[in-house]
mmCIF file of C-alpha atoms (C1' of nucleotides) in Angstrom:
data_model
loop_
_atom_site.group_PDB
_atom_site.id
_atom_site.type_symbol
_atom_site.label_atom_id
_atom_site.label_comp_id
_atom_site.label_asym_id
_atom_site.label_seq_id
_atom_site.Cartn_x
_atom_site.Cartn_y
_atom_site.Cartn_z
ATOM 1 C CA UNK A 1 119.429 -4.706 -37.902
ATOM 2 C CA UNK A 2 122.461 -3.765 -35.964
ATOM 3 C CA UNK A 3 124.144 -5.739 -33.253
ATOM 4 C CA UNK A 4 127.917 -6.180 -33.327
ATOM 5 C CA UNK A 5 127.864 -8.847 -36.020
ATOM 6 C CA UNK A 6 126.258 -6.379 -38.468
ATOM 7 C CA UNK A 7 128.830 -3.704 -37.697
ATOM 8 C CA UNK A 8 131.821 -5.982 -38.246
ATOM 9 C CA UNK A 9 130.279 -7.279 -41.423
ATOM 10 C CA UNK A 10 129.795 -3.735 -42.686
ATOM 11 C CA UNK A 11 133.432 -2.916 -41.978
ATOM 12 C CA UNK A 12 134.451 -5.970 -43.968
ATOM 13 C CA UNK A 13 132.125 -5.058 -46.819
ATOM 14 C CA UNK A 14 133.173 -1.405 -46.942
ATOM 15 C CA UNK A 15 136.943 -1.975 -46.751
ATOM 16 C CA UNK A 16 137.505 -3.215 -50.316
ATOM 17 C CA UNK A 17 135.173 -0.533 -51.648
ATOM 18 C CA UNK A 18 136.562 2.480 -49.819
ATOM 19 C CA UNK A 19 140.027 1.921 -48.366
ATOM 20 C CA UNK A 20 142.757 3.522 -50.463
ATOM 21 C CA UNK A 21 140.270 5.302 -52.677
ATOM 22 C CA UNK A 22 139.226 8.899 -53.144
ATOM 23 C CA UNK A 23 135.599 9.184 -52.166
ATOM 24 C CA UNK A 24 132.911 11.688 -53.114
ATOM 25 C CA UNK A 25 131.000 12.512 -49.951
ATOM 26 C CA UNK A 26 127.692 14.317 -49.673
ATOM 27 C CA UNK A 27 124.696 14.601 -47.394
ATOM 28 C CA UNK A 28 121.561 14.530 -49.570
ATOM 29 C CA UNK A 29 119.390 15.197 -46.532
ATOM 30 C CA UNK A 30 121.655 18.052 -45.433
ATOM 31 C CA UNK A 31 122.115 17.065 -41.822
ATOM 32 C CA UNK A 32 125.773 16.156 -42.330
ATOM 33 C CA UNK A 33 126.633 18.799 -44.934
ATOM 34 C CA UNK A 34 129.504 20.355 -43.015
ATOM 35 C CA UNK A 35 131.255 17.062 -42.404
ATOM 36 C CA UNK A 36 130.599 15.872 -45.933
ATOM 37 C CA UNK A 37 132.274 18.979 -47.363
ATOM 38 C CA UNK A 38 135.365 18.385 -45.271
ATOM 39 C CA UNK A 39 135.663 14.749 -46.363
ATOM 40 C CA UNK A 40 134.680 15.132 -49.998
ATOM 41 C CA UNK A 41 137.508 14.005 -52.301
ATOM 42 C CA UNK A 42 139.630 12.679 -49.434
ATOM 43 C CA UNK A 43 140.914 9.121 -49.172
ATOM 44 C CA UNK A 44 139.817 6.474 -46.644
ATOM 45 C CA UNK A 45 142.774 4.940 -44.865
ATOM 46 C CA UNK A 46 141.221 2.400 -42.544
ATOM 47 C CA UNK A 47 137.837 1.137 -41.360
ATOM 48 C CA UNK A 48 137.402 -0.192 -37.871
ATOM 49 C CA UNK A 49 134.489 -1.873 -36.090
ATOM 50 C CA UNK A 50 134.300 -1.749 -32.311
ATOM 51 C CA UNK A 51 131.166 -3.072 -30.641
ATOM 52 C CA UNK A 52 128.318 -1.266 -32.378
ATOM 53 C CA UNK A 53 130.548 1.592 -33.569
ATOM 54 C CA UNK A 54 132.145 2.110 -36.967
ATOM 55 C CA UNK A 55 135.186 4.360 -37.445
ATOM 56 C CA UNK A 56 136.377 5.449 -40.889
ATOM 57 C CA UNK A 57 139.863 6.951 -40.736
ATOM 58 C CA UNK A 58 140.622 9.386 -43.536
ATOM 59 C CA UNK A 59 144.028 10.583 -44.751
ATOM 60 C CA UNK A 60 143.063 14.007 -43.464
ATOM 61 C CA UNK A 61 143.253 12.418 -39.954
ATOM 62 C CA UNK A 62 139.536 12.916 -39.481
ATOM 63 C CA UNK A 63 137.557 9.987 -38.142
ATOM 64 C CA UNK A 64 134.015 9.481 -39.398
ATOM 65 C CA UNK A 65 132.103 7.909 -36.548
ATOM 66 C CA UNK A 66 128.898 6.013 -37.340
ATOM 67 C CA UNK A 67 126.533 4.436 -34.850
ATOM 68 C CA UNK A 68 123.461 2.923 -36.443
ATOM 69 C CA UNK A 69 121.305 2.976 -33.324
ATOM 70 C CA UNK A 70 118.029 1.162 -33.703
ATOM 71 C CA UNK A 71 117.106 2.353 -37.190
ATOM 72 C CA UNK A 72 120.314 3.069 -39.035
ATOM 73 C CA UNK A 73 120.895 1.274 -42.295
ATOM 74 C CA UNK A 74 123.545 1.192 -45.018
ATOM 75 C CA UNK A 75 122.700 0.343 -48.586
ATOM 76 C CA UNK A 76 125.241 -0.389 -51.294
ATOM 77 C CA UNK A 77 124.649 -0.029 -55.026
ATOM 78 C CA UNK A 78 126.868 -1.064 -57.910
ATOM 79 C CA UNK A 79 126.579 1.170 -60.951
ATOM 80 C CA UNK A 80 123.454 3.349 -61.095
ATOM 81 C CA UNK A 81 122.119 4.055 -57.578
ATOM 82 C CA UNK A 82 118.477 5.057 -57.137
ATOM 83 C CA UNK A 83 117.925 8.631 -56.009
ATOM 84 C CA UNK A 84 118.572 8.991 -52.274
ATOM 85 C CA UNK A 85 115.546 8.801 -49.983
ATOM 86 C CA UNK A 86 114.511 11.755 -47.835
ATOM 87 C CA UNK A 87 116.296 10.219 -44.883
ATOM 88 C CA UNK A 88 119.663 9.693 -46.561
ATOM 89 C CA UNK A 89 122.147 11.328 -44.209
ATOM 90 C CA UNK A 90 125.326 10.339 -46.019
ATOM 91 C CA UNK A 91 126.238 9.305 -49.554
ATOM 92 C CA UNK A 92 129.664 7.862 -50.382
ATOM 93 C CA UNK A 93 130.629 7.314 -53.979
ATOM 94 C CA UNK A 94 133.776 5.826 -55.471
ATOM 95 C CA UNK A 95 134.361 4.046 -58.757
ATOM 96 C CA UNK A 96 131.051 2.472 -59.714
ATOM 97 C CA UNK A 97 129.844 1.958 -56.151
ATOM 98 C CA UNK A 98 127.548 4.153 -54.063
ATOM 99 C CA UNK A 99 126.819 3.706 -50.373
ATOM 100 C CA UNK A 100 123.842 5.391 -48.701
ATOM 101 C CA UNK A 101 123.391 5.740 -44.960
ATOM 102 C CA UNK A 102 119.998 6.538 -43.394
ATOM 103 C CA UNK A 103 118.764 6.854 -39.841
ATOM 104 C CA UNK A 104 121.978 6.629 -37.820
ATOM 105 C CA UNK A 105 122.115 7.704 -34.197
ATOM 106 C CA UNK A 106 125.600 9.098 -34.848
ATOM 107 C CA UNK A 107 127.183 10.361 -38.050
ATOM 108 C CA UNK A 108 129.906 12.773 -37.001
ATOM 109 C CA UNK A 109 133.519 13.755 -37.440
ATOM 110 C CA UNK A 110 135.874 13.013 -34.579
ATOM 111 C CA UNK A 111 139.549 13.573 -33.907
ATOM 112 C CA UNK A 112 141.635 10.513 -33.160
ATOM 113 C CA UNK A 113 141.576 11.433 -29.476
ATOM 114 C CA UNK A 114 137.808 11.626 -29.527
ATOM 115 C CA UNK A 115 137.651 8.220 -31.216
ATOM 116 C CA UNK A 116 139.861 6.859 -28.433
ATOM 117 C CA UNK A 117 137.514 8.329 -25.847
ATOM 118 C CA UNK A 118 134.535 6.539 -27.420
ATOM 119 C CA UNK A 119 136.405 3.236 -27.393
ATOM 120 C CA UNK A 120 137.554 3.800 -23.817
ATOM 121 C CA UNK A 121 133.924 3.739 -22.725
ATOM 122 C CA UNK A 122 133.411 0.267 -24.226
ATOM 123 C CA UNK A 123 133.981 -3.161 -22.765
ATOM 124 C CA UNK A 124 135.702 -5.927 -24.710
ATOM 125 C CA UNK A 125 134.257 -6.703 -28.134
ATOM 126 C CA UNK A 126 134.029 -10.487 -28.567
ATOM 127 C CA UNK A 127 134.475 -10.120 -32.331
ATOM 128 C CA UNK A 128 137.842 -8.418 -32.059
ATOM 129 C CA UNK A 129 141.071 -10.386 -32.049
ATOM 130 C CA UNK A 130 142.585 -10.542 -28.604
ATOM 131 C CA UNK A 131 139.350 -9.481 -26.889
ATOM 132 C CA UNK A 132 139.738 -9.840 -23.145
ATOM 133 C CA UNK A 133 137.312 -12.392 -21.758
ATOM 134 C CA UNK A 134 138.757 -11.941 -18.272
ATOM 135 C CA UNK A 135 137.894 -8.247 -18.363
ATOM 136 C CA UNK A 136 134.333 -9.243 -19.263
ATOM 137 C CA UNK A 137 134.165 -11.670 -16.361
ATOM 138 C CA UNK A 138 135.530 -9.071 -13.965
ATOM 139 C CA UNK A 139 132.990 -6.495 -15.161
ATOM 140 C CA UNK A 140 130.122 -8.934 -14.592
ATOM 141 C CA UNK A 141 131.477 -9.653 -11.146
ATOM 142 C CA UNK A 142 131.207 -5.949 -10.270
ATOM 143 C CA UNK A 143 127.536 -5.606 -11.275
ATOM 144 C CA UNK A 144 124.719 -6.198 -8.872
ATOM 145 C CA UNK A 145 122.129 -5.735 -11.644
ATOM 146 C CA UNK A 146 120.416 -8.603 -13.445
ATOM 147 C CA UNK A 147 122.689 -10.413 -15.864
ATOM 148 C CA UNK A 148 120.232 -9.557 -18.658
ATOM 149 C CA UNK A 149 120.789 -5.859 -17.910
ATOM 150 C CA UNK A 150 124.572 -6.250 -17.690
ATOM 151 C CA UNK A 151 124.734 -7.875 -21.128
ATOM 152 C CA UNK A 152 123.157 -4.800 -22.740
ATOM 153 C CA UNK A 153 125.614 -2.492 -20.976
ATOM 154 C CA UNK A 154 128.243 -1.690 -23.602
ATOM 155 C CA UNK A 155 130.794 -0.980 -20.879
ATOM 156 C CA UNK A 156 130.557 -4.637 -19.844
ATOM 157 C CA UNK A 157 130.670 -6.134 -23.313
ATOM 158 C CA UNK A 158 130.526 -4.264 -26.617
ATOM 159 C CA UNK A 159 128.344 -5.497 -29.436
ATOM 160 C CA UNK A 160 125.642 -7.566 -27.757
ATOM 161 C CA UNK A 161 122.076 -6.368 -28.337
ATOM 162 C CA UNK A 162 118.609 -7.509 -27.402
ATOM 163 C CA UNK A 163 118.486 -10.581 -29.644
ATOM 164 C CA UNK A 164 121.850 -11.968 -28.644
ATOM 165 C CA UNK A 165 121.340 -11.386 -24.935
ATOM 166 C CA UNK A 166 118.195 -13.527 -24.948
ATOM 167 C CA UNK A 167 119.754 -16.248 -27.068
ATOM 168 C CA UNK A 168 123.039 -16.331 -25.145
ATOM 169 C CA UNK A 169 121.272 -16.616 -21.790
ATOM 170 C CA UNK A 170 119.089 -19.396 -23.147
ATOM 171 C CA UNK A 171 122.046 -21.377 -24.462
ATOM 172 C CA UNK A 172 123.983 -20.793 -21.242
ATOM 173 C CA UNK A 173 120.958 -21.988 -19.243
ATOM 174 C CA UNK A 174 120.950 -18.833 -17.126
ATOM 175 C CA UNK A 175 117.816 -17.082 -15.854
ATOM 176 C CA UNK A 176 117.801 -13.450 -17.083
ATOM 177 C CA UNK A 177 117.074 -12.020 -13.628
ATOM 178 C CA UNK A 178 119.976 -13.631 -11.793
ATOM 179 C CA UNK A 179 122.388 -11.032 -10.477
ATOM 180 C CA UNK A 180 125.474 -10.683 -12.655
ATOM 181 C CA UNK A 181 127.826 -10.862 -9.687
ATOM 182 C CA UNK A 182 126.255 -14.106 -8.468
ATOM 183 C CA UNK A 183 127.247 -16.068 -11.564
ATOM 184 C CA UNK A 184 129.988 -18.630 -11.191
ATOM 185 C CA UNK A 185 133.239 -18.518 -13.178
ATOM 186 C CA UNK A 186 132.031 -21.308 -15.455
ATOM 187 C CA UNK A 187 128.826 -19.446 -16.208
ATOM 188 C CA UNK A 188 130.705 -16.233 -16.999
ATOM 189 C CA UNK A 189 133.065 -18.149 -19.258
ATOM 190 C CA UNK A 190 130.150 -19.861 -20.986
ATOM 191 C CA UNK A 191 128.511 -16.503 -21.735
ATOM 192 C CA UNK A 192 131.738 -15.127 -23.176
ATOM 193 C CA UNK A 193 132.344 -18.193 -25.341
ATOM 194 C CA UNK A 194 128.758 -18.110 -26.607
ATOM 195 C CA UNK A 195 129.044 -14.396 -27.379
ATOM 196 C CA UNK A 196 132.145 -15.029 -29.444
ATOM 197 C CA UNK A 197 130.826 -18.009 -31.365
ATOM 198 C CA UNK A 198 127.305 -16.705 -31.960
ATOM 199 C CA UNK A 199 128.378 -13.230 -33.066
ATOM 200 C CA UNK A 200 130.948 -14.761 -35.383
ATOM 201 C CA UNK A 201 128.292 -17.032 -36.832
ATOM 202 C CA UNK A 202 126.015 -14.023 -37.325
ATOM 203 C CA UNK A 203 128.752 -12.024 -38.992
ATOM 204 C CA UNK A 204 129.360 -14.830 -41.466
ATOM 205 C CA UNK A 205 125.690 -15.543 -42.116
ATOM 206 C CA UNK A 206 124.687 -11.893 -42.373
ATOM 207 C CA UNK A 207 121.894 -12.453 -39.862
ATOM 208 C CA UNK A 208 121.450 -13.759 -36.370
ATOM 209 C CA UNK A 209 121.289 -17.541 -36.272
ATOM 210 C CA UNK A 210 121.672 -19.350 -32.968
ATOM 211 C CA UNK A 211 119.720 -22.561 -33.441
ATOM 212 C CA UNK A 212 121.453 -25.902 -33.785
ATOM 213 C CA UNK A 213 119.687 -27.602 -36.727
ATOM 214 C CA UNK A 214 119.338 -30.735 -34.578
ATOM 215 C CA UNK A 215 116.894 -28.796 -32.401
ATOM 216 C CA UNK A 216 114.397 -28.171 -35.177
ATOM 217 C CA UNK A 217 114.190 -31.711 -36.464
ATOM 218 C CA UNK A 218 115.702 -34.016 -39.050
ATOM 219 C CA UNK A 219 114.063 -32.602 -42.128
ATOM 220 C CA UNK A 220 115.524 -29.150 -41.521
ATOM 221 C CA UNK A 221 119.170 -30.081 -41.377
ATOM 222 C CA UNK A 222 119.899 -28.734 -44.828
ATOM 223 C CA UNK A 223 118.753 -25.231 -43.950
ATOM 224 C CA UNK A 224 116.826 -23.384 -41.276
ATOM 225 C CA UNK A 225 113.576 -21.662 -42.117
ATOM 226 C CA UNK A 226 113.535 -17.923 -41.506
ATOM 227 C CA UNK A 227 111.407 -18.363 -38.371
ATOM 228 C CA UNK A 228 113.531 -21.195 -37.036
ATOM 229 C CA UNK A 229 116.754 -19.305 -36.487
ATOM 230 C CA UNK A 230 116.294 -18.395 -32.811
ATOM 231 C CA UNK A 231 115.486 -20.258 -29.611
ATOM 232 C CA UNK A 232 113.535 -17.740 -27.561
ATOM 233 C CA UNK A 233 113.648 -14.204 -28.985
ATOM 234 C CA UNK A 234 110.088 -13.074 -29.799
ATOM 235 C CA UNK A 235 108.802 -16.581 -29.147
ATOM 236 C CA UNK A 236 106.653 -15.802 -26.101
ATOM 237 C CA UNK A 237 103.971 -18.444 -25.470
ATOM 238 C CA UNK A 238 105.481 -20.847 -27.982
ATOM 239 C CA UNK A 239 107.068 -24.156 -26.952
ATOM 240 C CA UNK A 240 110.781 -24.150 -26.151
ATOM 241 C CA UNK A 241 112.694 -25.839 -28.965
ATOM 242 C CA UNK A 242 114.608 -27.909 -26.434
ATOM 243 C CA UNK A 243 112.029 -28.934 -23.845
ATOM 244 C CA UNK A 244 108.602 -27.818 -25.030
ATOM 245 C CA UNK A 245 107.907 -25.548 -22.037
ATOM 246 C CA UNK A 246 106.112 -22.323 -22.945
ATOM 247 C CA UNK A 247 108.594 -19.457 -23.533
ATOM 248 C CA UNK A 248 108.158 -16.544 -21.104
ATOM 249 C CA UNK A 249 108.497 -12.776 -21.599
ATOM 250 C CA UNK A 250 109.936 -10.361 -19.008
ATOM 251 C CA UNK A 251 111.172 -6.775 -19.198
ATOM 252 C CA UNK A 252 114.720 -6.086 -18.057
ATOM 253 C CA UNK A 253 116.420 -2.718 -18.548
ATOM 254 C CA UNK A 254 113.368 -1.445 -20.448
ATOM 255 C CA UNK A 255 113.686 -4.109 -23.109
ATOM 256 C CA UNK A 256 111.905 -7.397 -23.598
ATOM 257 C CA UNK A 257 113.661 -10.654 -22.783
ATOM 258 C CA UNK A 258 112.255 -14.032 -23.660
ATOM 259 C CA UNK A 259 113.397 -17.097 -21.764
ATOM 260 C CA UNK A 260 112.516 -20.706 -20.960
ATOM 261 C CA UNK A 261 111.592 -21.380 -17.324
ATOM 262 C CA UNK A 262 112.827 -24.995 -17.518
ATOM 263 C CA UNK A 263 116.056 -24.496 -19.438
ATOM 264 C CA UNK A 264 116.904 -21.319 -17.489
ATOM 265 C CA UNK A 265 115.970 -22.037 -13.882
ATOM 266 C CA UNK A 266 115.987 -19.211 -11.382
ATOM 267 C "C1'" DG B 1 97.139 5.457 -46.746
ATOM 268 C "C1'" DG B 2 97.746 5.398 -41.654
ATOM 269 C "C1'" DG B 3 99.585 3.061 -37.576
ATOM 270 C "C1'" DT B 4 103.145 0.560 -35.478
ATOM 271 C "C1'" DG B 5 107.186 -1.498 -34.009
ATOM 272 C "C1'" DA B 6 112.344 -2.401 -34.162
ATOM 273 C "C1'" DT B 7 118.511 -5.942 -33.335
ATOM 274 C "C1'" DG B 8 119.909 1.517 -29.418
ATOM 275 C "C1'" DC B 9 121.149 4.982 -26.486
ATOM 276 C "C1'" DT B 10 121.006 9.428 -23.902
ATOM 277 C "C1'" DG B 11 119.805 12.764 -20.713
ATOM 278 C "C1'" DA B 12 116.412 14.783 -17.658
ATOM 279 C "C1'" DG B 13 114.056 14.003 -13.393
ATOM 280 C "C1'" DT C 1 112.281 5.238 -15.062
ATOM 281 C "C1'" DC C 2 110.876 7.431 -19.069
ATOM 282 C "C1'" DA C 3 110.502 10.413 -23.133
ATOM 283 C "C1'" DG C 4 112.779 11.517 -27.103
ATOM 284 C "C1'" DC C 5 115.330 10.832 -31.225
ATOM 285 C "C1'" DC C 6 116.202 8.621 -35.950
ATOM 286 C "C1'" DT C 7 113.924 5.967 -40.479
ATOM 287 C "C1'" DC C 8 111.633 2.471 -42.878
ATOM 288 C "C1'" DA C 9 109.270 -1.902 -43.559
ATOM 289 C "C1'" DC C 10 105.419 -4.193 -42.543
ATOM 290 C "C1'" DC C 11 100.593 -4.775 -41.400
ATOM 291 C "C1'" DC C 12 95.933 -3.728 -41.850
ATOM 292 C "C1'" DC C 13 92.304 -1.168 -43.820
#
DNA sequence: GGGTGATGCTGAG
DNA sequence: TCAGCCTCACCCC
């Protein structure tokens, strides 16, 4: 589930539940028992999303760092939660709400300095206020790799994942294998603007939606079907929604990218 | 019930 | 470049 839009949405969802409250913390699975003991009964002061990272600041000055990776998932229950699954790494409970976390790549306690070090390794996050689009452009300009590889590099831009990179490149009309440094200023700016608007749309919608309803026909204007939300991602061999050309599949940076040969000329 | 894939990332070679 | 890690939902029998 998790590209940057999911992470920011989680921060927004968790804030009213946790911030200012004493929280019971446990690790049903046991793999975070030490950390859970330290946090148990403490108060959450602040929750921050940065790219694909979540940071929960506690009054004890500890920072709980969560990275969902490919499989991580939060679940929230009001009132009676079901018993935790075997994979439940972390359970947070306050008032009548319980939050379970399973499958994260990272669930660890950091100092504030260590949190700063994680953030220092990240490029600008288009969902954060004041995010530096010029820094993004400059980072692209320094990369001789394919633009599709650069967009997955969290040092270049924080929060874009495999779905958004394909969709952004489609909407920008840029071939995934063009070298990042060869893009013009307008193209770099277009990518940044698309990243900001599409991630924001995804954060609001709770899922990734990039399609303009006009592109899937009159009758759909009132709402997109669940398989009509994206232009190219996982649509190999199907007709492009804009021009009808068959959507192509290529691997870049070990991940699949789908693209339209007409809309994204090399 | 088994097999598989997934919106991620790291570290070894 | 590639294996490895983490978990669960979905598909097919």
